[in-house]
PDB file of C-alpha atoms and ligand atoms in Angstrom:
ATOM      1  CA  ASP H  27       0.000   0.000   0.000  1.00 92.00           C
ATOM      2  CA  THR H  28       1.110   3.542  -0.682  1.00 96.00           C
ATOM      3  CA  LEU H  29       2.081   5.360   2.505  1.00 97.00           C
ATOM      4  CA  ILE H  30       3.338   8.580   0.943  1.00 98.00           C
ATOM      5  CA  ARG H  31       2.663  10.317  -2.342  1.00 98.00           C
ATOM      6  CA  PHE H  32       4.119  13.617  -3.541  1.00 98.00           C
ATOM      7  CA  ASP H  33       2.131  14.955  -6.458  1.00 98.00           C
ATOM      8  CA  GLY H  34       3.666  17.937  -8.262  1.00 98.00           C
ATOM      9  CA  VAL H  35       4.988  19.422  -5.023  1.00 98.00           C
ATOM     10  CA  THR H  36       6.543  22.872  -5.242  1.00 98.00           C
ATOM     11  CA  LYS H  37       8.076  24.916  -2.444  1.00 98.00           C
ATOM     12  CA  SER H  38       9.059  28.567  -2.673  1.00 97.00           C
ATOM     13  CA  TYR H  39      10.959  30.484  -0.027  1.00 95.00           C
ATOM     14  CA  GLY H  40      10.806  34.249   0.351  1.00 90.00           C
ATOM     15  CA  SER H  41       8.677  36.592  -1.713  1.00 86.00           C
ATOM     16  CA  GLY H  42       8.895  39.066  -4.591  1.00 85.00           C
ATOM     17  CA  SER H  43      12.277  39.367  -6.243  1.00 86.00           C
ATOM     18  CA  ALA H  44      13.862  37.419  -3.362  1.00 88.00           C
ATOM     19  CA  GLN H  45      11.669  34.404  -4.057  1.00 91.00           C
ATOM     20  CA  PHE H  46      13.424  31.106  -4.583  1.00 94.00           C
ATOM     21  CA  GLN H  47      11.831  27.855  -5.762  1.00 95.00           C
ATOM     22  CA  ALA H  48      13.467  25.003  -3.856  1.00 97.00           C
ATOM     23  CA  LEU H  49      11.070  22.323  -5.206  1.00 98.00           C
ATOM     24  CA  LYS H  50       9.778  22.621  -8.766  1.00 98.00           C
ATOM     25  CA  GLY H  51       7.188  19.844  -9.086  1.00 98.00           C
ATOM     26  CA  VAL H  52       8.320  16.764  -7.197  1.00 98.00           C
ATOM     27  CA  ASP H  53       6.545  13.438  -7.813  1.00 98.00           C
ATOM     28  CA  PHE H  54       7.263  10.205  -5.949  1.00 98.00           C
ATOM     29  CA  GLU H  55       5.571   7.470  -3.958  1.00 98.00           C
ATOM     30  CA  VAL H  56       6.754   5.391  -1.029  1.00 98.00           C
ATOM     31  CA  ALA H  57       5.032   2.129  -0.134  1.00 97.00           C
ATOM     32  CA  GLU H  58       4.410   0.943   3.426  1.00 97.00           C
ATOM     33  CA  GLY H  59       7.509  -0.936   4.628  1.00 97.00           C
ATOM     34  CA  GLU H  60       9.971   0.522   2.110  1.00 97.00           C
ATOM     35  CA  PHE H  61      13.463   1.802   2.989  1.00 98.00           C
ATOM     36  CA  VAL H  62      14.299   4.657   0.611  1.00 98.00           C
ATOM     37  CA  SER H  63      17.344   6.927   0.302  1.00 98.00           C
ATOM     38  CA  LEU H  64      17.121  10.519  -0.886  1.00 98.00           C
ATOM     39  CA  MET H  65      20.311  11.547  -2.640  1.00 98.00           C
ATOM     40  CA  GLY H  66      21.524  14.428  -4.794  1.00 98.00           C
ATOM     41  CA  PRO H  67      23.812  17.449  -4.554  1.00 97.00           C
ATOM     42  CA  SER H  68      23.688  20.002  -1.764  1.00 96.00           C
ATOM     43  CA  GLY H  69      20.860  22.461  -2.430  1.00 96.00           C
ATOM     44  CA  SER H  70      18.853  20.027  -4.594  1.00 98.00           C
ATOM     45  CA  GLY H  71      15.886  20.061  -2.186  1.00 98.00           C
ATOM     46  CA  LYS H  72      16.301  16.945  -0.014  1.00 98.00           C
ATOM     47  CA  SER H  73      15.932  18.727   3.349  1.00 96.00           C
ATOM     48  CA  THR H  74      12.961  20.670   2.032  1.00 97.00           C
ATOM     49  CA  VAL H  75      11.285  17.375   1.070  1.00 98.00           C
ATOM     50  CA  MET H  76      12.052  15.928   4.534  1.00 97.00           C
ATOM     51  CA  ASN H  77      10.646  19.026   6.267  1.00 97.00           C
ATOM     52  CA  ILE H  78       7.413  18.757   4.277  1.00 98.00           C
ATOM     53  CA  LEU H  79       7.199  14.985   4.888  1.00 98.00           C
ATOM     54  CA  GLY H  80       7.620  15.557   8.632  1.00 97.00           C
ATOM     55  CA  CYS H  81       5.008  18.322   8.705  1.00 97.00           C
ATOM     56  CA  LEU H  82       7.669  20.765   9.879  1.00 94.00           C
ATOM     57  CA  ASP H  83       7.004  22.920   6.822  1.00 95.00           C
ATOM     58  CA  VAL H  84       4.177  23.301   4.310  1.00 96.00           C
ATOM     59  CA  LEU H  85       4.303  23.007   0.533  1.00 98.00           C
ATOM     60  CA  THR H  86       3.500  25.892  -1.824  1.00 97.00           C
ATOM     61  CA  SER H  87       1.528  23.937  -4.448  1.00 98.00           C
ATOM     62  CA  GLY H  88       0.814  20.365  -5.448  1.00 98.00           C
ATOM     63  CA  GLU H  89      -0.179  17.832  -2.805  1.00 98.00           C
ATOM     64  CA  TYR H  90       1.377  15.553  -0.201  1.00 98.00           C
ATOM     65  CA  PHE H  91      -0.792  12.536   0.535  1.00 98.00           C
ATOM     66  CA  PHE H  92      -0.185  10.587   3.751  1.00 98.00           C
ATOM     67  CA  ARG H  93      -2.154   7.300   3.582  1.00 96.00           C
ATOM     68  CA  GLY H  94      -4.394   9.066   1.072  1.00 97.00           C
ATOM     69  CA  VAL H  95      -4.968  12.114   3.285  1.00 97.00           C
ATOM     70  CA  PRO H  96      -4.147  15.420   1.519  1.00 98.00           C
ATOM     71  CA  VAL H  97      -1.850  16.974   4.119  1.00 98.00           C
ATOM     72  CA  SER H  98      -2.028  20.527   2.751  1.00 97.00           C
ATOM     73  CA  GLN H  99      -5.770  20.516   3.551  1.00 97.00           C
ATOM     74  CA  LEU H 100      -5.097  19.850   7.237  1.00 97.00           C
ATOM     75  CA  ASP H 101      -4.942  22.706   9.700  1.00 96.00           C
ATOM     76  CA  ARG H 102      -1.954  23.377  11.945  1.00 95.00           C
ATOM     77  CA  ASN H 103      -3.239  21.225  14.814  1.00 96.00           C
ATOM     78  CA  GLN H 104      -4.082  18.280  12.585  1.00 97.00           C
ATOM     79  CA  ARG H 105      -0.611  18.440  11.028  1.00 97.00           C
ATOM     80  CA  ALA H 106       0.954  18.522  14.492  1.00 95.00           C
ATOM     81  CA  LEU H 107      -1.055  15.418  15.407  1.00 95.00           C
ATOM     82  CA  LEU H 108       0.052  13.646  12.239  1.00 96.00           C
ATOM     83  CA  ARG H 109       3.657  14.470  13.120  1.00 95.00           C
ATOM     84  CA  ARG H 110       3.288  13.331  16.738  1.00 93.00           C
ATOM     85  CA  ASN H 111       1.433  10.107  16.002  1.00 93.00           C
ATOM     86  CA  HIS H 112       3.081   8.933  12.801  1.00 96.00           C
ATOM     87  CA  ILE H 113       6.544  10.397  12.336  1.00 97.00           C
ATOM     88  CA  GLY H 114       9.875   9.761  14.016  1.00 96.00           C
ATOM     89  CA  PHE H 115      12.937  11.921  13.348  1.00 96.00           C
ATOM     90  CA  VAL H 116      16.642  11.168  13.485  1.00 95.00           C
ATOM     91  CA  PHE H 117      19.259  13.815  12.702  1.00 91.00           C
ATOM     92  CA  GLN H 118      22.948  13.946  11.921  1.00 90.00           C
ATOM     93  CA  GLY H 119      23.767  15.584  15.270  1.00 88.00           C
ATOM     94  CA  PHE H 120      21.830  13.120  17.524  1.00 86.00           C
ATOM     95  CA  ASN H 121      20.156  16.060  19.374  1.00 91.00           C
ATOM     96  CA  LEU H 122      20.231  14.367  22.771  1.00 94.00           C
ATOM     97  CA  LEU H 123      19.887  16.244  26.058  1.00 93.00           C
ATOM     98  CA  ALA H 124      23.344  16.090  27.658  1.00 92.00           C
ATOM     99  CA  ARG H 125      22.314  16.234  31.307  1.00 91.00           C
ATOM    100  CA  THR H 126      19.889  13.330  31.350  1.00 95.00           C
ATOM    101  CA  SER H 127      20.318   9.586  30.919  1.00 96.00           C
ATOM    102  CA  ALA H 128      19.748   7.598  27.730  1.00 96.00           C
ATOM    103  CA  MET H 129      16.441   6.385  29.165  1.00 96.00           C
ATOM    104  CA  GLU H 130      15.260   9.898  30.061  1.00 96.00           C
ATOM    105  CA  ASN H 131      16.090  11.036  26.528  1.00 96.00           C
ATOM    106  CA  VAL H 132      14.072   8.175  25.066  1.00 97.00           C
ATOM    107  CA  GLU H 133      11.156   8.880  27.445  1.00 96.00           C
ATOM    108  CA  LEU H 134      10.841  12.522  26.484  1.00 94.00           C
ATOM    109  CA  PRO H 135       8.227  12.130  23.707  1.00 93.00           C
ATOM    110  CA  LEU H 136       6.132  10.129  26.208  1.00 95.00           C
ATOM    111  CA  VAL H 137       6.414  12.861  28.844  1.00 92.00           C
ATOM    112  CA  TYR H 138       4.911  15.257  26.276  1.00 88.00           C
ATOM    113  CA  ARG H 139       2.086  12.760  25.781  1.00 89.00           C
ATOM    114  CA  GLY H 140       1.333  12.710  29.494  1.00 91.00           C
ATOM    115  CA  LEU H 141       2.131   9.025  30.113  1.00 95.00           C
ATOM    116  CA  GLY H 142       2.815   7.944  33.686  1.00 95.00           C
ATOM    117  CA  ARG H 143       6.275   7.016  34.924  1.00 95.00           C
ATOM    118  CA  ARG H 144       5.779   3.236  34.884  1.00 96.00           C
ATOM    119  CA  GLU H 145       4.464   3.169  31.337  1.00 96.00           C
ATOM    120  CA  ARG H 146       7.249   5.513  30.225  1.00 97.00           C
ATOM    121  CA  ASN H 147       9.893   3.295  31.800  1.00 96.00           C
ATOM    122  CA  ARG H 148       8.443   0.157  30.233  1.00 97.00           C
ATOM    123  CA  LEU H 149       8.193   1.658  26.733  1.00 97.00           C
ATOM    124  CA  SER H 150      11.583   3.378  26.820  1.00 97.00           C
ATOM    125  CA  MET H 151      13.354   0.212  28.015  1.00 97.00           C
ATOM    126  CA  ALA H 152      11.635  -1.721  25.208  1.00 96.00           C
ATOM    127  CA  ALA H 153      12.814   0.883  22.677  1.00 96.00           C
ATOM    128  CA  LEU H 154      16.378   0.773  24.076  1.00 97.00           C
ATOM    129  CA  ALA H 155      16.275  -3.035  23.801  1.00 96.00           C
ATOM    130  CA  LYS H 156      15.350  -2.744  20.108  1.00 94.00           C
ATOM    131  CA  VAL H 157      18.593  -0.823  19.509  1.00 95.00           C
ATOM    132  CA  GLY H 158      20.677  -3.064  21.801  1.00 95.00           C
ATOM    133  CA  LEU H 159      21.259  -0.507  24.558  1.00 96.00           C
ATOM    134  CA  GLU H 160      19.290  -1.710  27.575  1.00 94.00           C
ATOM    135  CA  LYS H 161      22.537  -1.966  29.573  1.00 96.00           C
ATOM    136  CA  TRP H 162      23.292   1.688  28.862  1.00 97.00           C
ATOM    137  CA  ALA H 163      19.898   3.055  29.929  1.00 96.00           C
ATOM    138  CA  HIS H 164      21.274   4.960  32.912  1.00 97.00           C
ATOM    139  CA  HIS H 165      24.349   6.393  31.199  1.00 97.00           C
ATOM    140  CA  HIS H 166      24.530   9.971  29.993  1.00 96.00           C
ATOM    141  CA  PRO H 167      25.200  10.750  26.319  1.00 95.00           C
ATOM    142  CA  SER H 168      28.780  11.871  27.093  1.00 95.00           C
ATOM    143  CA  GLU H 169      29.523   8.337  28.327  1.00 96.00           C
ATOM    144  CA  LEU H 170      28.393   6.806  25.037  1.00 95.00           C
ATOM    145  CA  SER H 171      30.139   6.533  21.659  1.00 93.00           C
ATOM    146  CA  GLY H 172      28.738   8.427  18.675  1.00 93.00           C
ATOM    147  CA  GLY H 173      27.201   5.237  17.340  1.00 94.00           C
ATOM    148  CA  GLN H 174      25.558   4.535  20.690  1.00 95.00           C
ATOM    149  CA  GLN H 175      24.253   8.106  20.878  1.00 95.00           C
ATOM    150  CA  GLN H 176      22.674   7.716  17.462  1.00 94.00           C
ATOM    151  CA  ARG H 177      21.081   4.463  18.630  1.00 96.00           C
ATOM    152  CA  VAL H 178      19.586   6.339  21.614  1.00 97.00           C
ATOM    153  CA  ALA H 179      18.215   8.890  19.142  1.00 96.00           C
ATOM    154  CA  ILE H 180      16.705   6.060  17.075  1.00 96.00           C
ATOM    155  CA  ALA H 181      15.133   4.572  20.226  1.00 97.00           C
ATOM    156  CA  ARG H 182      13.668   8.009  21.037  1.00 96.00           C
ATOM    157  CA  ALA H 183      12.242   8.230  17.515  1.00 96.00           C
ATOM    158  CA  LEU H 184      10.688   4.749  17.790  1.00 96.00           C
ATOM    159  CA  VAL H 185       9.281   4.919  21.322  1.00 96.00           C
ATOM    160  CA  THR H 186       6.042   6.412  19.983  1.00 95.00           C
ATOM    161  CA  THR H 187       5.757   3.618  17.344  1.00 94.00           C
ATOM    162  CA  PRO H 188       5.689   5.928  14.307  1.00 96.00           C
ATOM    163  CA  SER H 189       4.568   4.812  10.816  1.00 94.00           C
ATOM    164  CA  ILE H 190       7.677   6.297   9.268  1.00 97.00           C
ATOM    165  CA  LEU H 191      11.214   7.157  10.329  1.00 98.00           C
ATOM    166  CA  LEU H 192      12.750  10.250   8.710  1.00 98.00           C
ATOM    167  CA  ALA H 193      16.533  10.202   8.996  1.00 97.00           C
ATOM    168  CA  ASP H 194      18.527  13.219   7.809  1.00 95.00           C
ATOM    169  CA  GLU H 195      22.136  12.109   7.263  1.00 96.00           C
ATOM    170  CA  PRO H 196      22.049   9.759  10.274  1.00 96.00           C
ATOM    171  CA  THR H 197      25.654   8.643   9.688  1.00 95.00           C
ATOM    172  CA  GLY H 198      27.034  12.076   8.805  1.00 93.00           C
ATOM    173  CA  ASN H 199      28.891  12.405  12.127  1.00 92.00           C
ATOM    174  CA  LEU H 200      30.092   8.795  12.381  1.00 93.00           C
ATOM    175  CA  ASP H 201      33.177   6.922  11.207  1.00 94.00           C
ATOM    176  CA  SER H 202      32.653   4.191   8.623  1.00 92.00           C
ATOM    177  CA  GLU H 203      32.507   1.331  11.139  1.00 93.00           C
ATOM    178  CA  ARG H 204      29.859   3.053  13.310  1.00 93.00           C
ATOM    179  CA  SER H 205      28.018   4.098  10.165  1.00 95.00           C
ATOM    180  CA  GLU H 206      27.782   0.473   9.023  1.00 95.00           C
ATOM    181  CA  GLU H 207      26.411  -0.490  12.461  1.00 94.00           C
ATOM    182  CA  ILE H 208      23.723   2.185  12.290  1.00 95.00           C
ATOM    183  CA  MET H 209      22.764   1.156   8.757  1.00 96.00           C
ATOM    184  CA  GLN H 210      22.586  -2.507   9.787  1.00 96.00           C
ATOM    185  CA  LEU H 211      20.303  -1.513  12.662  1.00 96.00           C
ATOM    186  CA  MET H 212      18.063   0.577  10.405  1.00 97.00           C
ATOM    187  CA  SER H 213      17.914  -2.199   7.842  1.00 96.00           C
ATOM    188  CA  GLN H 214      16.979  -4.679  10.590  1.00 95.00           C
ATOM    189  CA  LEU H 215      14.242  -2.375  11.952  1.00 95.00           C
ATOM    190  CA  ASN H 216      12.926  -2.004   8.406  1.00 96.00           C
ATOM    191  CA  ARG H 217      12.781  -5.774   7.825  1.00 94.00           C
ATOM    192  CA  GLU H 218      11.736  -7.006  11.263  1.00 92.00           C
ATOM    193  CA  GLN H 219       9.358  -4.239  12.356  1.00 91.00           C
ATOM    194  CA  ASN H 220       8.197  -3.355   8.826  1.00 93.00           C
ATOM    195  CA  LEU H 221       9.265   0.226   9.601  1.00 96.00           C
ATOM    196  CA  THR H 222       9.094   2.590   6.615  1.00 98.00           C
ATOM    197  CA  ILE H 223      12.303   4.645   6.425  1.00 98.00           C
ATOM    198  CA  LEU H 224      13.257   7.689   4.360  1.00 98.00           C
ATOM    199  CA  MET H 225      16.890   8.656   4.729  1.00 98.00           C
ATOM    200  CA  VAL H 226      18.917  11.520   3.288  1.00 98.00           C
ATOM    201  CA  THR H 227      22.496  10.493   2.645  1.00 97.00           C
ATOM    202  CA  HIS H 228      25.475  11.673   0.622  1.00 95.00           C
ATOM    203  CA  GLU H 229      27.211   8.330   0.988  1.00 95.00           C
ATOM    204  CA  PRO H 230      26.573   5.736  -1.743  1.00 95.00           C
ATOM    205  CA  GLU H 231      27.681   2.872   0.557  1.00 95.00           C
ATOM    206  CA  MET H 232      24.976   3.831   3.070  1.00 96.00           C
ATOM    207  CA  ALA H 233      22.314   4.142   0.371  1.00 96.00           C
ATOM    208  CA  GLU H 234      23.043   0.532  -0.619  1.00 96.00           C
ATOM    209  CA  TYR H 235      21.456  -0.556   2.681  1.00 96.00           C
ATOM    210  CA  SER H 236      18.156   0.894   1.473  1.00 97.00           C
ATOM    211  CA  GLN H 237      16.042  -0.664  -1.255  1.00 96.00           C
ATOM    212  CA  ARG H 238      15.676   2.338  -3.527  1.00 97.00           C
ATOM    213  CA  ILE H 239      17.327   5.674  -4.257  1.00 98.00           C
ATOM    214  CA  ILE H 240      15.347   8.766  -5.227  1.00 98.00           C
ATOM    215  CA  HIS H 241      17.855  11.152  -6.769  1.00 98.00           C
ATOM    216  CA  PHE H 242      17.193  14.895  -6.629  1.00 98.00           C
ATOM    217  CA  VAL H 243      18.666  17.514  -8.929  1.00 98.00           C
ATOM    218  CA  ASP H 244      17.815  21.194  -8.773  1.00 98.00           C
ATOM    219  CA  GLY H 245      14.440  20.817  -7.036  1.00 98.00           C
ATOM    220  CA  LEU H 246      13.240  17.862  -9.101  1.00 98.00           C
ATOM    221  CA  VAL H 247      13.448  14.067  -9.039  1.00 98.00           C
ATOM    222  CA  ASP H 248      15.912  12.855 -11.663  1.00 97.00           C
ATOM    223  CA  PRO H 249      14.307   9.603 -12.903  1.00 96.00           C
ATOM    224  CA  ALA H 250      17.442   8.628 -14.828  1.00 95.00           C
ATOM    225  CA  ARG H 251      19.477   8.487 -11.606  1.00 95.00           C
ATOM    226  CA  SER H 252      16.739   7.097  -9.337  1.00 96.00           C
ATOM    227  CA  ARG H 253      16.969   3.329  -9.024  1.00 95.00           C
ATOM    228  CA  GLN H 254      16.488   0.160  -6.987  1.00 93.00           C
ATOM    229  CA  THR H 255      19.604  -0.818  -5.030  1.00 93.00           C
ATOM    230  CA  GLY H 256      21.229  -4.212  -4.616  1.00 80.00           C
ATOM    231  CA  SER H 257      19.318  -4.628  -1.330  1.00 77.00           C
ATOM    232  CA  ALA H 258      15.947  -4.527  -3.081  1.00 73.00           C
ATOM    233  CA  GLY H 259      14.378  -7.949  -3.158  1.00 62.00           C
ATOM    234  CA  ALA H 260      17.221  -9.473  -1.140  1.00 56.00           C
ATOM    235  CA  GLN H 261      14.827 -10.347   1.677  1.00 50.00           C
ATOM    236  CA  TYR H 262      12.282 -12.105  -0.558  1.00 44.00           C
TER     237      TYR H 262
HETATM  238  P1  ADP E  10      19.496  19.913   0.279  1.00 67.97           P
HETATM  239  O1  ADP E  10      18.900  19.339   1.509  1.00 67.97           O
HETATM  240  O2  ADP E  10      19.365  19.004  -0.911  1.00 67.97           O
HETATM  241  O3  ADP E  10      20.889  20.402   0.477  1.00 67.97           O
HETATM  242  P2  ADP E  10      17.642  22.079   0.764  1.00 67.97           P
HETATM  243  O4  ADP E  10      16.288  21.503   0.695  1.00 67.97           O
HETATM  244  O5  ADP E  10      18.246  22.345   2.100  1.00 67.97           O
HETATM  245  O6  ADP E  10      18.631  21.181  -0.135  1.00 67.97           O
HETATM  246  O7  ADP E  10      17.681  23.447  -0.035  1.00 67.97           O
HETATM  247  C1  ADP E  10      17.182  23.573  -1.350  1.00 67.97           C
HETATM  248  C2  ADP E  10      17.347  25.024  -1.734  1.00 67.97           C
HETATM  249  O8  ADP E  10      16.424  25.813  -0.990  1.00 67.97           O
HETATM  250  C3  ADP E  10      18.732  25.566  -1.446  1.00 67.97           C
HETATM  251  O9  ADP E  10      19.072  26.458  -2.487  1.00 67.97           O
HETATM  252  C4  ADP E  10      18.545  26.290  -0.128  1.00 67.97           C
HETATM  253  O10 ADP E  10      19.467  27.361   0.011  1.00 67.97           O
HETATM  254  C5  ADP E  10      17.120  26.795  -0.250  1.00 67.97           C
HETATM  255  N1  ADP E  10      16.466  26.919   1.071  1.00 67.97           N
HETATM  256  C6  ADP E  10      16.265  25.906   1.947  1.00 67.97           C
HETATM  257  N2  ADP E  10      15.631  26.342   3.041  1.00 67.97           N
HETATM  258  C7  ADP E  10      15.443  27.652   2.842  1.00 67.97           C
HETATM  259  C8  ADP E  10      14.826  28.694   3.621  1.00 67.97           C
HETATM  260  N3  ADP E  10      14.292  28.452   4.812  1.00 67.97           N
HETATM  261  N4  ADP E  10      14.810  29.947   3.089  1.00 67.97           N
HETATM  262  C9  ADP E  10      15.347  30.191   1.885  1.00 67.97           C
HETATM  263  N5  ADP E  10      15.914  29.279   1.096  1.00 67.97           N
HETATM  264  C10 ADP E  10      15.964  28.023   1.575  1.00 67.97           C
HETATM  265  P1  ADP E  11      21.621  20.513   4.969  1.00 67.97           P
HETATM  266  O1  ADP E  11      21.558  20.796   3.502  1.00 67.97           O
HETATM  267  O2  ADP E  11      22.864  19.819   5.403  1.00 67.97           O
HETATM  268  O3  ADP E  11      20.384  19.880   5.497  1.00 67.97           O
HETATM  269  P2  ADP E  11      21.700  23.366   5.289  1.00 67.97           P
HETATM  270  O4  ADP E  11      22.852  23.997   5.974  1.00 67.97           O
HETATM  271  O5  ADP E  11      21.544  23.471   3.816  1.00 67.97           O
HETATM  272  O6  ADP E  11      21.698  21.880   5.781  1.00 67.97           O
HETATM  273  O7  ADP E  11      20.358  23.911   5.924  1.00 67.97           O
HETATM  274  C1  ADP E  11      20.141  23.885   7.304  1.00 67.97           C
HETATM  275  C2  ADP E  11      18.789  24.503   7.583  1.00 67.97           C
HETATM  276  O8  ADP E  11      18.757  25.859   7.105  1.00 67.97           O
HETATM  277  C3  ADP E  11      17.641  23.789   6.890  1.00 67.97           C
HETATM  278  O9  ADP E  11      16.554  23.700   7.774  1.00 67.97           O
HETATM  279  C4  ADP E  11      17.301  24.646   5.693  1.00 67.97           C
HETATM  280  O10 ADP E  11      15.910  24.586   5.386  1.00 67.97           O
HETATM  281  C5  ADP E  11      17.693  26.034   6.165  1.00 67.97           C
HETATM  282  N1  ADP E  11      18.226  26.824   5.041  1.00 67.97           N
HETATM  283  C6  ADP E  11      19.010  26.380   4.049  1.00 67.97           C
HETATM  284  N2  ADP E  11      19.284  27.344   3.169  1.00 67.97           N
HETATM  285  C7  ADP E  11      18.674  28.455   3.635  1.00 67.97           C
HETATM  286  C8  ADP E  11      18.583  29.794   3.184  1.00 67.97           C
HETATM  287  N3  ADP E  11      19.140  30.210   2.041  1.00 67.97           N
HETATM  288  N4  ADP E  11      17.875  30.673   3.928  1.00 67.97           N
HETATM  289  C9  ADP E  11      17.294  30.266   5.056  1.00 67.97           C
HETATM  290  N5  ADP E  11      17.335  29.005   5.529  1.00 67.97           N
HETATM  291  C10 ADP E  11      18.004  28.121   4.829  1.00 67.97           C
END
């Protein structure tokens, strides 16, 4: 089933003579359970696409369908709900709170949802177990390696059981060995939990862990450079 559809999406920043069109009519679909990489040169529109996907920003024209729902028709509150209930984010810089433990970082989205302490502890430990870090639950980020910190960030993104994980250069701050570990984890979460993942990456080796590459050039999808990867079909 189609989870996401971009239909002629444009995005303009600024106004008047300062106006700049970052997306010029982007079309693509992502099926439930897919693991897709967004690639392309700096400035080609990948972050803009991720921001629209995550309901952090709104498109200028065209439509973004989430499970068939036209997202641009939703009001601010409905978009915030979509983001909260369906979308998990992981960033290049981990974005962990330094002065709290791994578990408290993972719990944070549940605090915002008003869950009680017991339920928060149970869910955050389960999320840490999924990324292999239950033994590190009470350590602070500074006591963890970069790869472990990114795994905490992934646990935090998954603790609310989102429909899709949006990862913006998740291995951008990691050495190649740690990067491979993170990609193996993401690939495993994709296969075993049927988690849909969209990942921005500049690294072709990392994109090979996904099943498909959507290649952006100058605010458009370049069909000639978009392709299935070697991983596609490997699990079937
Ligand atoms: P990428 O992620 O592929 O590097 P971006 O989506 O960040 O590309 O940017 C696409 C283009 O839009 C770039 O030229 C960038 O400078 C511009 N842009 C992105 N965000 C803004 C913004 N908030 N205001 C103005 N221009 C922006
Ligand atoms: P990256 O391409 O690595 O994601 P950037 O440095 O291009 O990061 O952009 C970082 C943030 O700044 C993004 O949220 C982007 O939308 C915003 N941005 C990028 N270009 C501009 C711009 N020309 N004016 C305002 N904001 C911008």
